[in-house]
Coordinates of C-alpha atoms and ligand atoms in Angstrom, one line a residue:
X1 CA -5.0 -52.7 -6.5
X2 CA -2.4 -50.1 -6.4
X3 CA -0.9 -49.1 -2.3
X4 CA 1.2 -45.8 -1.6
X5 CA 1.9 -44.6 1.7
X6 CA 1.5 -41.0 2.4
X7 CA 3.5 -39.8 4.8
X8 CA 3.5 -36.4 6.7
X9 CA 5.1 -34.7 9.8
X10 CA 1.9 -36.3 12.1
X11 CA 3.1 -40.2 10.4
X12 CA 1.4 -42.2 7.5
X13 CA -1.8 -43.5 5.8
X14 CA -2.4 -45.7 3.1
X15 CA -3.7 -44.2 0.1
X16 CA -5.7 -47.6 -2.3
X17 CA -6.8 -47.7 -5.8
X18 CA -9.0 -50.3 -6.7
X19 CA -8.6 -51.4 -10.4
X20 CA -12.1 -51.1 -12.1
X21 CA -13.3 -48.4 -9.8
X22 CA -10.4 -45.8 -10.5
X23 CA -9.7 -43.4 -13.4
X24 CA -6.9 -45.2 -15.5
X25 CA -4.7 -42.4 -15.7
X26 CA -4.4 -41.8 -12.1
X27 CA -3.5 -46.1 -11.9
X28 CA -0.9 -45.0 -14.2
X29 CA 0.3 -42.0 -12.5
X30 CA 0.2 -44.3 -9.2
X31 CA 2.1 -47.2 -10.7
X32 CA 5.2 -45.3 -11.5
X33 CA 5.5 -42.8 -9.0
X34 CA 9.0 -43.3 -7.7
X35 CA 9.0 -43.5 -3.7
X36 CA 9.8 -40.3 -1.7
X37 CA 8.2 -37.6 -4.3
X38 CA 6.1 -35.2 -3.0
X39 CA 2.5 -35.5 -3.5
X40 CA -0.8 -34.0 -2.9
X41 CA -3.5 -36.4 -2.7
X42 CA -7.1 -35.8 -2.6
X43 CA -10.1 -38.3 -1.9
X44 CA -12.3 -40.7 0.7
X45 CA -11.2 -41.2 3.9
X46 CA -12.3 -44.7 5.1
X47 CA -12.0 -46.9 8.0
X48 CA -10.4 -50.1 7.2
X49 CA -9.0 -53.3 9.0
X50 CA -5.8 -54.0 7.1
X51 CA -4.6 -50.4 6.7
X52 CA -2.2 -48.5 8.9
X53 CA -3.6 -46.6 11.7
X54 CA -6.9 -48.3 10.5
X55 CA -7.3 -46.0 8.1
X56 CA -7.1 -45.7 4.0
X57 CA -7.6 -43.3 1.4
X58 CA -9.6 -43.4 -2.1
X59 CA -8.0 -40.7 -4.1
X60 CA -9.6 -38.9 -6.8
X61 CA -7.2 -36.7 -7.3
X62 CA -3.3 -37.2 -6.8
X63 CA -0.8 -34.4 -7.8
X64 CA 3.0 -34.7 -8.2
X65 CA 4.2 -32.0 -6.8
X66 CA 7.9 -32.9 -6.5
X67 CA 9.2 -35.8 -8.1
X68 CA 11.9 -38.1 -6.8
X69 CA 15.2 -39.2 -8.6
X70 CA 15.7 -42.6 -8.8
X71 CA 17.7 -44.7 -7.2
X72 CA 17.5 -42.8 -3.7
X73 CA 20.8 -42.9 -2.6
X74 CA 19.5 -44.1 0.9
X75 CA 16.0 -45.8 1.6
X76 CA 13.7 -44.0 3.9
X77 CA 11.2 -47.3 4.4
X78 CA 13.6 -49.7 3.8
X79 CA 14.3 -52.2 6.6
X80 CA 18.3 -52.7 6.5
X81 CA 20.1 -50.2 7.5
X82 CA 22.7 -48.5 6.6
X83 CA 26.0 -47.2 8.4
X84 CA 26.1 -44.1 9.9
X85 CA 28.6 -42.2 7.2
X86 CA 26.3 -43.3 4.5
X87 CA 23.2 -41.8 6.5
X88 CA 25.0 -38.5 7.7
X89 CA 25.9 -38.5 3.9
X90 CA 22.3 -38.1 2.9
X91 CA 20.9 -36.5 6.1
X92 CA 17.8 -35.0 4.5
X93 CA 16.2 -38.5 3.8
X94 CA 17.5 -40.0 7.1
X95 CA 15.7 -37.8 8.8
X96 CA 13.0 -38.8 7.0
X97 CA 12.7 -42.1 9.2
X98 CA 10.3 -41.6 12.0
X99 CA 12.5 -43.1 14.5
X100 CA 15.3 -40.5 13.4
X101 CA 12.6 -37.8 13.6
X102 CA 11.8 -39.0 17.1
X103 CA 15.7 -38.0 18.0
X104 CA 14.7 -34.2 17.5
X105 CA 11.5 -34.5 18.9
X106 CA 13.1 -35.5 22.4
X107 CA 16.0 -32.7 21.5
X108 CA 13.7 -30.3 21.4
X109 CA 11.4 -31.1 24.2
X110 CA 14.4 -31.5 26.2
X111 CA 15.5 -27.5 24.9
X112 CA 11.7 -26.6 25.8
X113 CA 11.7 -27.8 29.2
X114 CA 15.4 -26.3 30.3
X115 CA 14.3 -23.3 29.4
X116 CA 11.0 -23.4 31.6
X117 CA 12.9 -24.3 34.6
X118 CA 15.4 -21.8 34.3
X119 CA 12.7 -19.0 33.7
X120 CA 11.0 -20.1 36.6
X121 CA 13.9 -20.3 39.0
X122 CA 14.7 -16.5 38.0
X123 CA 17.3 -17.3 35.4
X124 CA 18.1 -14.3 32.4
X125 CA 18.8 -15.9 29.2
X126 CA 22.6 -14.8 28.0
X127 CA 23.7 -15.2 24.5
X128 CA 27.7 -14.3 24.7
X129 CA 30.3 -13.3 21.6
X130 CA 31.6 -17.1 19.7
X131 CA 34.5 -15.1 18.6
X132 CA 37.1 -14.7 21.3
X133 CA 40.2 -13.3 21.6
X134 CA 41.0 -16.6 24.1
X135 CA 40.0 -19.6 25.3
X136 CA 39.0 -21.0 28.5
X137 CA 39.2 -24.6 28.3
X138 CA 43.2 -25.6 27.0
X139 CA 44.7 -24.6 23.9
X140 CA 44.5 -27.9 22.5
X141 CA 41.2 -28.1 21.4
X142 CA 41.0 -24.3 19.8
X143 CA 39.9 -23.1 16.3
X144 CA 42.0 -20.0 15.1
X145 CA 39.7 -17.6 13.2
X146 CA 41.5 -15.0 10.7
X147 CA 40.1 -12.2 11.9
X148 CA 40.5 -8.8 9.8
X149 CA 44.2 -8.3 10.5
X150 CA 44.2 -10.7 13.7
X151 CA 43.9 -14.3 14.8
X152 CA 40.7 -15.3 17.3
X153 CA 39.5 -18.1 18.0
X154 CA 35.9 -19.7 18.3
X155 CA 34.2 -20.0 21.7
X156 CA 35.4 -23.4 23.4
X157 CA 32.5 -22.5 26.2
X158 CA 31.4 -19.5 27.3
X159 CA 33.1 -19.5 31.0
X160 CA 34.5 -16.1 30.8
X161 CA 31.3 -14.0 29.6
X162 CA 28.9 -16.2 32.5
X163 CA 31.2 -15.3 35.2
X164 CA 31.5 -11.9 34.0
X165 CA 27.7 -11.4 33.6
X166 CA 27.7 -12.1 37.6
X167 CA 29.8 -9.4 37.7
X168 CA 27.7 -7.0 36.0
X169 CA 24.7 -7.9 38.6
X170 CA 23.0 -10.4 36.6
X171 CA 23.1 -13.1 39.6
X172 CA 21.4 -16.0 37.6
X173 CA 22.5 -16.6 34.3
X174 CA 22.0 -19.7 31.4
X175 CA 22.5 -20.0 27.8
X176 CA 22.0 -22.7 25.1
X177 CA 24.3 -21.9 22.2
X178 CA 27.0 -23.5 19.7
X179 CA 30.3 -24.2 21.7
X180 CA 33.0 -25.0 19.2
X181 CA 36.2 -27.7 20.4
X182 CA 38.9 -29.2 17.5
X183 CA 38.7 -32.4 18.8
X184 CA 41.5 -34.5 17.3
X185 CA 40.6 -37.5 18.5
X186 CA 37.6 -39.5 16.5
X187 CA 35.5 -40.8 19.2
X188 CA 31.6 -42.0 19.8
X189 CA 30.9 -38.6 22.0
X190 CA 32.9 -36.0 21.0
X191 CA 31.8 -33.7 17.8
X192 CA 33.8 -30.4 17.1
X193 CA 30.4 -28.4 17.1
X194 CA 27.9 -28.8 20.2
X195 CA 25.7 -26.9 22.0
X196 CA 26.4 -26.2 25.2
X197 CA 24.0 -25.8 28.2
X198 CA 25.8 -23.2 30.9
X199 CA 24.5 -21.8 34.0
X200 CA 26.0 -19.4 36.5
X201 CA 24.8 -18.6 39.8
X202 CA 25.7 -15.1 41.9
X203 CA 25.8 -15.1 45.5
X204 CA 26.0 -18.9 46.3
X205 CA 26.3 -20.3 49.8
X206 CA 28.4 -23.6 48.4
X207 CA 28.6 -26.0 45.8
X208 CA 25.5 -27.8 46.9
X209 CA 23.0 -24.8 46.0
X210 CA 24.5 -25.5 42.5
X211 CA 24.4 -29.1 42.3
X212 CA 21.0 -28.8 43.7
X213 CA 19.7 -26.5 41.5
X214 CA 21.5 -28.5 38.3
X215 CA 19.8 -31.8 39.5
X216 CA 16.2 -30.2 40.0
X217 CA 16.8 -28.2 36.4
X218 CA 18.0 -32.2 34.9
X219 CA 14.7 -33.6 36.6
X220 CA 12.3 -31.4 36.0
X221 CA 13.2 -31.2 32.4
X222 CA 13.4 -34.8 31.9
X223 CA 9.9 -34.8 33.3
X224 CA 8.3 -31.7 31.4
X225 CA 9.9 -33.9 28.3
X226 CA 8.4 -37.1 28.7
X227 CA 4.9 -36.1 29.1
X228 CA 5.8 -33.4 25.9
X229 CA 7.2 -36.9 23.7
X230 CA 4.2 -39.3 25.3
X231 CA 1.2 -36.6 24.1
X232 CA 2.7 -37.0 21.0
X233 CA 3.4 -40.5 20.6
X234 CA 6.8 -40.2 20.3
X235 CA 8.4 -43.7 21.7
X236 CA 10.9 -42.2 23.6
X237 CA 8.8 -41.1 26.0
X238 CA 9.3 -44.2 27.6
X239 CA 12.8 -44.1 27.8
X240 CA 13.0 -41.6 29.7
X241 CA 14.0 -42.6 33.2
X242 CA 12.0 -40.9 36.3
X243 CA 14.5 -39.5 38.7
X244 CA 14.9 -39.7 42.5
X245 CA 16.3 -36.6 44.1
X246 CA 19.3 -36.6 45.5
X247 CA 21.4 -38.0 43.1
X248 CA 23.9 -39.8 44.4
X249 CA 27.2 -38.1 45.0
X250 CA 30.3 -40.2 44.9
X251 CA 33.8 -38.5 46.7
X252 CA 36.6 -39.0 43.1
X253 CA 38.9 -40.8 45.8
X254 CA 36.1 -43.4 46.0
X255 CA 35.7 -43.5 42.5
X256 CA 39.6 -44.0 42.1
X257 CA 39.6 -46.4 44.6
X258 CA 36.8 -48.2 42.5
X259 CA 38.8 -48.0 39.6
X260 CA 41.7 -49.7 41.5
X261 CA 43.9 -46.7 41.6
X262 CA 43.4 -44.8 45.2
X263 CA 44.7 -41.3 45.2
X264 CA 46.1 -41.5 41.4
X265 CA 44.8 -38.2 40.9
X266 CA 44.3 -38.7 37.3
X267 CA 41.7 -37.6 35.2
X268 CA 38.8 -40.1 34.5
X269 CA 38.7 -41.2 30.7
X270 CA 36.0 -42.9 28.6
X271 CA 36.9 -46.3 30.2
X272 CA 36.9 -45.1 34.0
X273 CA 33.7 -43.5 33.3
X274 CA 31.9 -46.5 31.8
X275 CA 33.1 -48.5 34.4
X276 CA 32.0 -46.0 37.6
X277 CA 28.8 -45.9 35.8
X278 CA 28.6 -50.0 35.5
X279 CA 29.0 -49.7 39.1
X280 CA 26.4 -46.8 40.3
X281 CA 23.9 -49.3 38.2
X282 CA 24.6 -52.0 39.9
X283 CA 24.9 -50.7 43.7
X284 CA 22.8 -47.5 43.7
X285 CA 20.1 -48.2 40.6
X286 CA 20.2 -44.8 39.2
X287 CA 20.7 -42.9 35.5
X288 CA 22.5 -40.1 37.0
X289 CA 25.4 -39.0 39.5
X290 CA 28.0 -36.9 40.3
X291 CA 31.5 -37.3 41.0
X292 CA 32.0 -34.7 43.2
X293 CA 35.4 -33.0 44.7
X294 CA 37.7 -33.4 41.5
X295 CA 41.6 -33.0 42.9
X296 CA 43.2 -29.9 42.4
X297 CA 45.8 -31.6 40.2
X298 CA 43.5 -32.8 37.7
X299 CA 42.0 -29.5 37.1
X300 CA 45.4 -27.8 36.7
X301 CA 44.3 -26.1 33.7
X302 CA 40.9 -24.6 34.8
X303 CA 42.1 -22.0 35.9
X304 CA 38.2 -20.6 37.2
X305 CA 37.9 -23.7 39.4
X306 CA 38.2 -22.7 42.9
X307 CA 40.0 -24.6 45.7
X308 CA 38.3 -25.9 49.3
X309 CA 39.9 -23.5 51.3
X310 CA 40.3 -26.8 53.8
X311 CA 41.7 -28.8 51.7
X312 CA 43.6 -27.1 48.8
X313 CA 44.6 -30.3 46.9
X314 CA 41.1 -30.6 46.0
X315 CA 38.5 -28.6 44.3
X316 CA 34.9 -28.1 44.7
X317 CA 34.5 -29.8 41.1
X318 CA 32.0 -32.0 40.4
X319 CA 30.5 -34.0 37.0
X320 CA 27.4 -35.3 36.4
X321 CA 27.3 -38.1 34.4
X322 CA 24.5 -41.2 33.1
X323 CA 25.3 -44.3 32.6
X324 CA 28.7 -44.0 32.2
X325 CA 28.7 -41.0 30.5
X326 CA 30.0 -37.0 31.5
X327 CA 26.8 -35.1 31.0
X328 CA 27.9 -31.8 32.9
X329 CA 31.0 -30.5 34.7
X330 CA 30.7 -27.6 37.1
X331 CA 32.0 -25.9 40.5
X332 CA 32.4 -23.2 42.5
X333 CA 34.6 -20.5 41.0
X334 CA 37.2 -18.6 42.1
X335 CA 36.5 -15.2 42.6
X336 CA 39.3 -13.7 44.6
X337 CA 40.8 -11.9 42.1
X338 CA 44.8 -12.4 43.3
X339 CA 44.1 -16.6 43.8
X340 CA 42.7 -16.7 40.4
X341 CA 45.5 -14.5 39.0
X342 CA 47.8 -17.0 40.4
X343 CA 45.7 -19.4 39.0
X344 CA 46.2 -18.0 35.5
X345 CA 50.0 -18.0 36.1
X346 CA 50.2 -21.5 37.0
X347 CA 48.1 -23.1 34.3
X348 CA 50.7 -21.3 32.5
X349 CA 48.4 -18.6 30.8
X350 CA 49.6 -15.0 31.0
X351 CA 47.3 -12.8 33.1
X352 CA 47.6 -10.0 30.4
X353 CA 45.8 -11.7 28.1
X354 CA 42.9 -12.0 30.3
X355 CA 42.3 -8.3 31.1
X356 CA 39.0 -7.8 30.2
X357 CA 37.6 -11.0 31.9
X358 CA 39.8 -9.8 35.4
X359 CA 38.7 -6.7 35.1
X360 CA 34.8 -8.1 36.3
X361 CA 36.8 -9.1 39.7
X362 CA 38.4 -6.0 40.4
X363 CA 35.5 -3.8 41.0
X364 CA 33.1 -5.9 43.6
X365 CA 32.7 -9.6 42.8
X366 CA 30.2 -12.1 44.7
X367 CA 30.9 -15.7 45.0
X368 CA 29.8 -17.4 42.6
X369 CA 29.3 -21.0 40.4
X370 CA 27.6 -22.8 37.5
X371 CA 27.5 -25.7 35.6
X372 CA 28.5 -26.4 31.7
X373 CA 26.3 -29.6 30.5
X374 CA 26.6 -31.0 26.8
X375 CA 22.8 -31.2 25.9
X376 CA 24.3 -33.4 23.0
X377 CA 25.5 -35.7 25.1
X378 CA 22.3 -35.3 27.3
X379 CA 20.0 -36.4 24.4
X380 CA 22.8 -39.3 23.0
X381 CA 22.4 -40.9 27.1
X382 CA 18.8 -40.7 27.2
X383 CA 17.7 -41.9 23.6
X384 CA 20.7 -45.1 24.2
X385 CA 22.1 -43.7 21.3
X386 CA 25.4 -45.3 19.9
X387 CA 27.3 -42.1 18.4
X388 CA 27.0 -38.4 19.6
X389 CA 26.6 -37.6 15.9
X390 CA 23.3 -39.1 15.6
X391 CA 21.9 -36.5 18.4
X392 CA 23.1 -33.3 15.6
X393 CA 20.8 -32.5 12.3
X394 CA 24.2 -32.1 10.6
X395 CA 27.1 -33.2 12.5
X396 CA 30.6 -31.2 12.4
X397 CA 33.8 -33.6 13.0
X398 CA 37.7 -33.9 12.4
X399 CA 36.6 -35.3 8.9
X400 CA 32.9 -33.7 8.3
X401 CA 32.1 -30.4 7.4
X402 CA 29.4 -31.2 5.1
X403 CA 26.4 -31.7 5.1
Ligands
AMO501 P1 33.7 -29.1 30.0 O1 34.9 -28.8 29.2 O2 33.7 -30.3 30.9 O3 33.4 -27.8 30.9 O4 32.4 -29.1 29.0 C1 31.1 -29.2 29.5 C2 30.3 -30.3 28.9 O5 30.2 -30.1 27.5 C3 30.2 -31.4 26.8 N1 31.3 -31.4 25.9 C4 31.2 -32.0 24.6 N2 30.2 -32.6 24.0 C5 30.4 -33.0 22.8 N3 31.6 -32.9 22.1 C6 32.7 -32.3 22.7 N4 33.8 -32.2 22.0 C7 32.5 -31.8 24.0 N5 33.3 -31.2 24.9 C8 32.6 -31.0 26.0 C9 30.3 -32.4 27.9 C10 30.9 -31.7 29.1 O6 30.5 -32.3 30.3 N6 33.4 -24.2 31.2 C11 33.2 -25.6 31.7 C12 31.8 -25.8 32.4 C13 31.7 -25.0 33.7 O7 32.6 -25.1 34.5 O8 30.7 -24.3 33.8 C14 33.3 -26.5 30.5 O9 33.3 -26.2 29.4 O10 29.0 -32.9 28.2

C-alpha cells in the first residue's frame, strides 16, 4: 500500500493505492513523489475507518502538476517545530500549516466584522495619503522618504487626515490601512509595518460616546468573528472570549498606585502593562479594559490630545488593553484651534509646519474624538500568540525586509 495526503485550502484526505489493484506506473509515480508538489488527483471516493476525516481516495489518475525540491527547507507536516526566523524565512510553506492558516482566518474575520459595525453605525470608510510631509506621533520612530527633490516621511498613523476629515463634515470616520513606525527597539509586539484600525467621531458629547462606541465596535466584532471561525472549523473560534459590556475602566492614578508608584506620572511600559493586566484577571475576570484619564505629562508629545478643562494635569486619554497588552489608545481631541497651537509649541513642534492640518480648525470645527487600535496586536491577544510577527503574512522589522 502506498498513503499521500492531499491537502487543499478546505484541509486533507488520504489518497491509498493498493498494490495488486493499481496500475504500476502510477505506484511508481506515488512512491517518489517528493512531499509538498502540487498534484491533481483523480479517482473513488470511499468511506473508510482508518482515514482522515473518514474518508480515502482510489486514484486512477494522479498528475504532477508542480514538483517539489527536495529537501524543503522547512516541513509543512512535520511535528517539531522550528523557530520563528527560520519560519518567517520560508513563509510560503509556514503558512502552509493549518494552524498558521487558522491565524489569517481569524485576521480576516476580525477585518470583516469591523467593517460591518462601522457601516452600520454610519461610519464612511477613509483611505488617507502614507506619504507625509510630518508626523504625528514623535520624531523618533519616523521613516524619511526621498521624495523628488524633498524629504517625507511615511505615515506613523493617520491622526491628522481623521481629524481633518471632521472638519470637512464627514462626522464618522474609520480606516484600516498600513501605519509605518522605525521602531528601534526589537520587541515581541512591535513590527515597523502594521495596520492600523482609526476611528474619528464629529460632534461628540464626551469621551464616553467614544469609549462606548470603541467597546461595542471590539464586541461585536469579536462576536460576528467567532461564529465566522466556528462555521468553518477554524479552532480559534473557541478562543475567542465573549465580552461583558462595560468594560471595566480603571482611573491611571489607580493603576500607578497598583504598580506601587502613586502619582509618578510616567508612562506605562511593557512590564506595568503585563502586570495591570495580571491584576484586572484576577479581580475583575475580564479580557479587556481601559486605563482611562492618562496625565497630561505623559502625553506631552500628543499634541491632538485634549485636556479636562477641570483638571488640566490630566487628559481625557484612555487605552484599551487585553491581557496585559495595549490594543487601542484614543481621546477626545483638542479642537480649539489657539490651545492646540499652544499645544504644538510646547511639544516643541513648530506650528508652521502644520499649516494645512490647522487650517481644518480655523474655519468651523466640532468637537471631536477617535480611537487608533493595532488590529495586529488585536489578532496577537486573541489567538495567545507569542510574537506580533506571527499575526503578519510577511513581517517588516529593524532587521527584516524580506520576505
Ligand atoms: P498609538 O501610537 O498608541 O496611537 O498607536 C495606536 C495603536 O497602534 C498599535 N501600535 C503598534 N502595533 C505594532 N507595532 C507598532 N510599532 C505599533 N505602534 C502602535 C498599538 C497602539 O495601541 N494617533 C493615535 C491614535 C488616536 O489617538 O486615535 C496613535 O497612533 O495597538
Amino acid at each position: 500500500m502506498a498513503f499521500a495526503l492531499v491537502r487543499d485550502g478546505s484541509g486533507s484526505t488520504q489518497v491509498t493505492l493498493k498494490k495488486g489493484t493499481a496500475d504500476p506506473a502510477l505506484f511508481a509515480l506515488f512512491a517518489d513523489l517528493p512531499r509538498e508538489s502540487v498534484v491533481e488527483v483523480e479517482g473513488t471516493v470511499r468511506r473508510s475507518e482508518r482515514a482522515n476525516r473518514g474518508l480515502e481516495l482510489t486514484p486512477m489518475r494522479v498528475e504532477v502538476v508542480s514538483r517539489a525540491e527536495v529537501p524543503l527547507p522547512l516541513g509543512v507536516v512535520d511535528k517539531v517545530g522550528a523557530d520563528l526566523d527560520t519560519r518567517l524565512n520560508h513563509r510560503v510553506l509556514d503558512l502552509r500549516k493549518p494552524a498558521v492558516r487558522a491565524v489569517f482566518e481569524l485576521r480576516a474575520a476580525l477585518l470583516t466584522g469591523f467593517r460591518t459595525a462601522f457601516v452600520r453605525r454610519g461610519f464612511l470608510e477613509i483611505e488617507t495619503p502614507k506619504l507625509l510631509r510630518q508626523g504625528a506621533e514623535g520624531g523618533a520612530t519616523l521613516f524619511g522618504v526621498d521624495y523628488f527633490d524633498r524629504r517625507a516621511f511615511l505615515a506613523q498613523s493617520p491622526q491628522l487626515y481623521k481629524q481633518m476629515l471632521i472638519g470637512a463634515g464627514f462626522e464618522r470616520v474609520f480606516e484600516i490601512a498600513p501605519a509605518f513606525r522605525a521602531e528601534p527597539s526589537d520587541t515581541v509586539r512591535h513590527i515597523t509595518e502594521f495596520t492600523s484600525l482609526d476611528a474619528e467621531i464629529g460632534y461628540v458629547d464626551g469621551v464616553e460616546e467614544v469609549r462606548g462606541h470603541l467597546e461595542a465596535i471590539v464586541a461585536e466584532t469579536i462576536a460576528s468573528a467567532r461564529s465566522a471561525l466556528a462555521a468553518r472549523g477554524n479552532p480559534l473560534a473557541a478562543s475567542l472570549p465573549e465580552i461583558a459590556l462595560p468594560l471595566p475602566r480603571i482611573p491611571f492614578r489607580t493603576a500607578e498606585e497598583w504598580l506601587g508608584r502613586p502619582g509618578a506620572e510616567r508612562d506605562l511600559g511593557a512590564e506595568d502593562e503585563r502586570a495591570i493586566g495580571e491584576r484586572v484577571a484576577k479581580e475583575l475576570r475580564t479580557p479587556f479594559y481601559f486605563v482611562v484619564d492618562f496625565p497630561s505629562a505623559v502625553k506631552s508629545q500628543t499634541f491632538y490630545a485634549r485636556r479636562q478643562d477641570a483638571d488640566p494635569r490630566s487628559t481625557w486619554y484612555f487605552d484599551l488593553d487585553c491581557r496585559g497588552l495595549e490594543i487601542a489608545s484614543g481621546g477626545l481631541r483638542e479642537h480649539r484651534l489657539d490651545r492646540l497651537t499652544a499645544n504644538l509649541a510646547s511639544a516643541g513642534l513648530d506650528p508652521a509646519k502644520f499649516d494645512g492640518y490647522l487650517e481644518a480648525f480655523r474655519f468651523g470645527m466640532p468637537p471631536h474624538g477617535g480611537w487608533g487600535l493595532g488590529v495586529d496586536r488585536l489578532v496577537q491577544a486573541l489567538a495567545g500568540l507569542a510574537n506580533i510577527r506571527e499575526t503578519r503574512l510577511f513581517p517588516r522589522d529593524r532587521y527584516r525586509l524580506d520576505p
